[in-house]
Structures are given as C-alpha cells and as structure tokens.
PDB file of C-alpha atoms in Angstrom:
ATOM      1  CA  UNK B  12     116.688  69.947 105.238  1.00 91.00           C
ATOM      2  CA  UNK B  13     113.495  71.336 106.690  1.00 92.00           C
ATOM      3  CA  UNK B  14     112.788  75.075 106.317  1.00 90.00           C
ATOM      4  CA  UNK B  15     110.045  76.733 108.303  1.00 92.00           C
ATOM      5  CA  UNK B  16     108.906  80.312 108.137  1.00 90.00           C
ATOM      6  CA  UNK B  17     108.239  82.055 111.428  1.00 87.00           C
ATOM      7  CA  UNK B  18     104.471  81.940 110.684  1.00 86.00           C
ATOM      8  CA  UNK B  19     104.653  78.160 110.377  1.00 84.00           C
ATOM      9  CA  UNK B  20     105.541  77.795 114.040  1.00 77.00           C
ATOM     10  CA  UNK B  21     101.993  77.168 115.298  1.00 79.00           C
ATOM     11  CA  UNK B  22     100.945  75.177 112.161  1.00 83.00           C
ATOM     12  CA  UNK B  23      99.737  71.630 112.587  1.00 85.00           C
ATOM     13  CA  UNK B  24     102.205  70.480 109.914  1.00 86.00           C
ATOM     14  CA  UNK B  25     105.153  71.212 112.247  1.00 90.00           C
ATOM     15  CA  UNK B  26     105.956  68.290 114.590  1.00 91.00           C
ATOM     16  CA  UNK B  27     106.388  68.814 118.247  1.00 92.00           C
ATOM     17  CA  UNK B  28     110.059  68.062 118.058  1.00 92.00           C
ATOM     18  CA  UNK B  29     110.497  70.707 115.343  1.00 92.00           C
ATOM     19  CA  UNK B  30     108.573  73.219 117.364  1.00 92.00           C
ATOM     20  CA  UNK B  31     110.937  72.665 120.251  1.00 93.00           C
ATOM     21  CA  UNK B  32     113.886  73.235 117.994  1.00 93.00           C
ATOM     22  CA  UNK B  33     112.337  76.416 116.627  1.00 92.00           C
ATOM     23  CA  UNK B  34     111.816  77.598 120.194  1.00 92.00           C
ATOM     24  CA  UNK B  35     115.515  77.088 120.913  1.00 93.00           C
ATOM     25  CA  UNK B  36     116.523  78.877 117.711  1.00 93.00           C
ATOM     26  CA  UNK B  37     114.455  81.837 118.649  1.00 91.00           C
ATOM     27  CA  UNK B  38     116.787  82.433 121.502  1.00 92.00           C
ATOM     28  CA  UNK B  39     119.889  82.377 119.354  1.00 89.00           C
ATOM     29  CA  UNK B  40     121.320  85.142 117.164  1.00 87.00           C
ATOM     30  CA  UNK B  41     120.625  85.062 113.449  1.00 86.00           C
ATOM     31  CA  UNK B  42     123.023  82.970 111.501  1.00 84.00           C
ATOM     32  CA  UNK B  43     124.411  81.011 114.435  1.00 86.00           C
ATOM     33  CA  UNK B  44     124.354  77.240 113.922  1.00 88.00           C
ATOM     34  CA  UNK B  45     123.212  75.217 116.970  1.00 90.00           C
ATOM     35  CA  UNK B  46     124.501  71.678 116.727  1.00 88.00           C
ATOM     36  CA  UNK B  47     121.725  69.040 116.402  1.00 87.00           C
ATOM     37  CA  UNK B  48     119.144  71.849 116.232  1.00 92.00           C
ATOM     38  CA  UNK B  49     119.668  74.091 113.164  1.00 92.00           C
ATOM     39  CA  UNK B  50     120.045  77.720 112.379  1.00 91.00           C
ATOM     40  CA  UNK B  51     117.797  80.801 112.338  1.00 90.00           C
ATOM     41  CA  UNK B  52     118.091  82.835 109.141  1.00 85.00           C
ATOM     42  CA  UNK B  53     115.992  85.954 109.639  1.00 83.00           C
ATOM     43  CA  UNK B  54     112.299  84.890 109.442  1.00 88.00           C
ATOM     44  CA  UNK B  55     113.249  81.292 108.596  1.00 91.00           C
ATOM     45  CA  UNK B  56     114.272  78.295 110.717  1.00 93.00           C
ATOM     46  CA  UNK B  57     116.428  75.761 108.937  1.00 92.00           C
ATOM     47  CA  UNK B  58     116.601  72.304 110.557  1.00 94.00           C
ATOM     48  CA  UNK B  59     119.012  69.614 109.302  1.00 93.00           C
ATOM     49  CA  UNK B  60     117.559  66.221 108.505  1.00 92.00           C
ATOM     50  CA  UNK B  61     120.875  64.378 108.345  1.00 91.00           C
ATOM     51  CA  UNK B  62     124.603  64.726 108.966  1.00 89.00           C
ATOM     52  CA  UNK B  63     125.285  66.305 105.460  1.00 90.00           C
ATOM     53  CA  UNK B  64     122.722  69.041 106.211  1.00 89.00           C
ATOM     54  CA  UNK B  65     124.318  69.719 109.573  1.00 89.00           C
ATOM     55  CA  UNK B  66     127.804  69.983 108.073  1.00 89.00           C
ATOM     56  CA  UNK B  67     126.523  72.383 105.378  1.00 88.00           C
ATOM     57  CA  UNK B  68     124.716  74.646 107.856  1.00 89.00           C
ATOM     58  CA  UNK B  69     127.721  74.683 110.157  1.00 87.00           C
ATOM     59  CA  UNK B  70     129.876  75.694 107.141  1.00 87.00           C
ATOM     60  CA  UNK B  71     127.485  78.408 106.075  1.00 86.00           C
ATOM     61  CA  UNK B  72     127.371  79.813 109.658  1.00 85.00           C
ATOM     62  CA  UNK B  73     131.120  79.846 109.808  1.00 86.00           C
ATOM     63  CA  UNK B  74     131.365  81.737 106.536  1.00 86.00           C
ATOM     64  CA  UNK B  75     128.812  84.266 107.784  1.00 83.00           C
ATOM     65  CA  UNK B  76     130.927  84.917 110.913  1.00 82.00           C
ATOM     66  CA  UNK B  77     134.049  85.360 108.847  1.00 84.00           C
ATOM     67  CA  UNK B  78     132.254  87.752 106.438  1.00 82.00           C
ATOM     68  CA  UNK B  79     130.952  89.867 109.406  1.00 81.00           C
ATOM     69  CA  UNK B  80     134.424  90.018 111.005  1.00 80.00           C
ATOM     70  CA  UNK B  81     136.007  91.009 107.707  1.00 81.00           C
ATOM     71  CA  UNK B  82     133.372  93.763 107.188  1.00 78.00           C
ATOM     72  CA  UNK B  83     134.045  95.101 110.720  1.00 79.00           C
ATOM     73  CA  UNK B  84     137.751  95.229 109.980  1.00 79.00           C
ATOM     74  CA  UNK B  85     137.151  97.139 106.699  1.00 78.00           C
ATOM     75  CA  UNK B  86     134.814  99.562 108.386  1.00 79.00           C
ATOM     76  CA  UNK B  87     137.407 100.088 111.138  1.00 79.00           C
ATOM     77  CA  UNK B  88     140.164 100.765 108.580  1.00 81.00           C
ATOM     78  CA  UNK B  89     137.961 103.183 106.692  1.00 80.00           C
ATOM     79  CA  UNK B  90     137.115 105.046 109.883  1.00 81.00           C
ATOM     80  CA  UNK B  91     140.780 105.285 110.763  1.00 82.00           C
ATOM     81  CA  UNK B  92     141.646 106.591 107.314  1.00 83.00           C
ATOM     82  CA  UNK B  93     138.805 109.187 107.415  1.00 84.00           C
ATOM     83  CA  UNK B  94     139.885 110.207 110.906  1.00 85.00           C
ATOM     84  CA  UNK B  95     143.511 110.739 109.789  1.00 87.00           C
ATOM     85  CA  UNK B  96     142.301 112.741 106.709  1.00 86.00           C
ATOM     86  CA  UNK B  97     140.264 115.000 109.015  1.00 84.00           C
ATOM     87  CA  UNK B  98     143.182 115.410 111.414  1.00 85.00           C
ATOM     88  CA  UNK B  99     145.511 116.374 108.501  1.00 84.00           C
ATOM     89  CA  UNK B 100     142.975 118.896 107.099  1.00 85.00           C
ATOM     90  CA  UNK B 101     142.531 120.406 110.612  1.00 85.00           C
ATOM     91  CA  UNK B 102     146.284 120.676 111.088  1.00 85.00           C
ATOM     92  CA  UNK B 103     146.589 122.417 107.665  1.00 86.00           C
ATOM     93  CA  UNK B 104     143.988 124.992 108.606  1.00 83.00           C
ATOM     94  CA  UNK B 105     145.684 125.690 111.861  1.00 83.00           C
ATOM     95  CA  UNK B 106     149.073 126.081 110.137  1.00 84.00           C
ATOM     96  CA  UNK B 107     147.508 128.533 107.598  1.00 83.00           C
ATOM     97  CA  UNK B 108     145.970 130.531 110.374  1.00 81.00           C
ATOM     98  CA  UNK B 109     149.300 130.714 112.204  1.00 83.00           C
ATOM     99  CA  UNK B 110     151.016 131.946 108.949  1.00 85.00           C
ATOM    100  CA  UNK B 111     148.568 134.713 108.419  1.00 80.00           C
ATOM    101  CA  UNK B 112     150.026 138.238 108.878  1.00 79.00           C
ATOM    102  CA  UNK B 113     148.743 139.964 111.961  1.00 68.00           C
TER     103      UNK B 113
END
C-alpha cells in the first residue's frame, strides 16, 4: 500500500501514475474508496498496490460509511428525545399557568 501526504503530491518521488490517482482522489469525499484508485483520508492519499490492499481499503471505507450512518441515527434519536422533553416541560408550564387562581 502506498501512502502519500498532501505535501508529497509535487515530489519527484511520486510517479506520474500516482499523481494522476491523487488528482482523482482530491475530487472525492474523504473516506470514499474509488476502485482501482484508492482512498483519501484527510491529508493522506492511500493507494492500493495489489488486490488485497484494495479489498482492505474498500472494507474500511464501508465501515466508515456504516459508522457515519449510525452516528446520524443516534444524533436524530437524541434530538427527538430532547424535543419531546422540551415539549413536555412547556405543556407542564402552560398547565400550571392555567391552574393558577385569577
């Protein structure tokens, strides 16, 4: 597996083929595996050198997508819960105001 930092892009140690792959990865979102190209991980570009590397990077990208989706669901459930708590407190305050003697 080849790993290049964003600053390595213009280095003479990077082959033209790898520079082209890095250019493609710059256009993709972080963590998305592009088949036969690689994956961008923040400031790093990870390029597979063989089929095993490609399978591993694809697996890691899939796990990242699952993790992001799971965290969004958790955040949504927490927001719904807090919204319901706020609504219940608001209803309680309104009920108490209505019960106050005039």
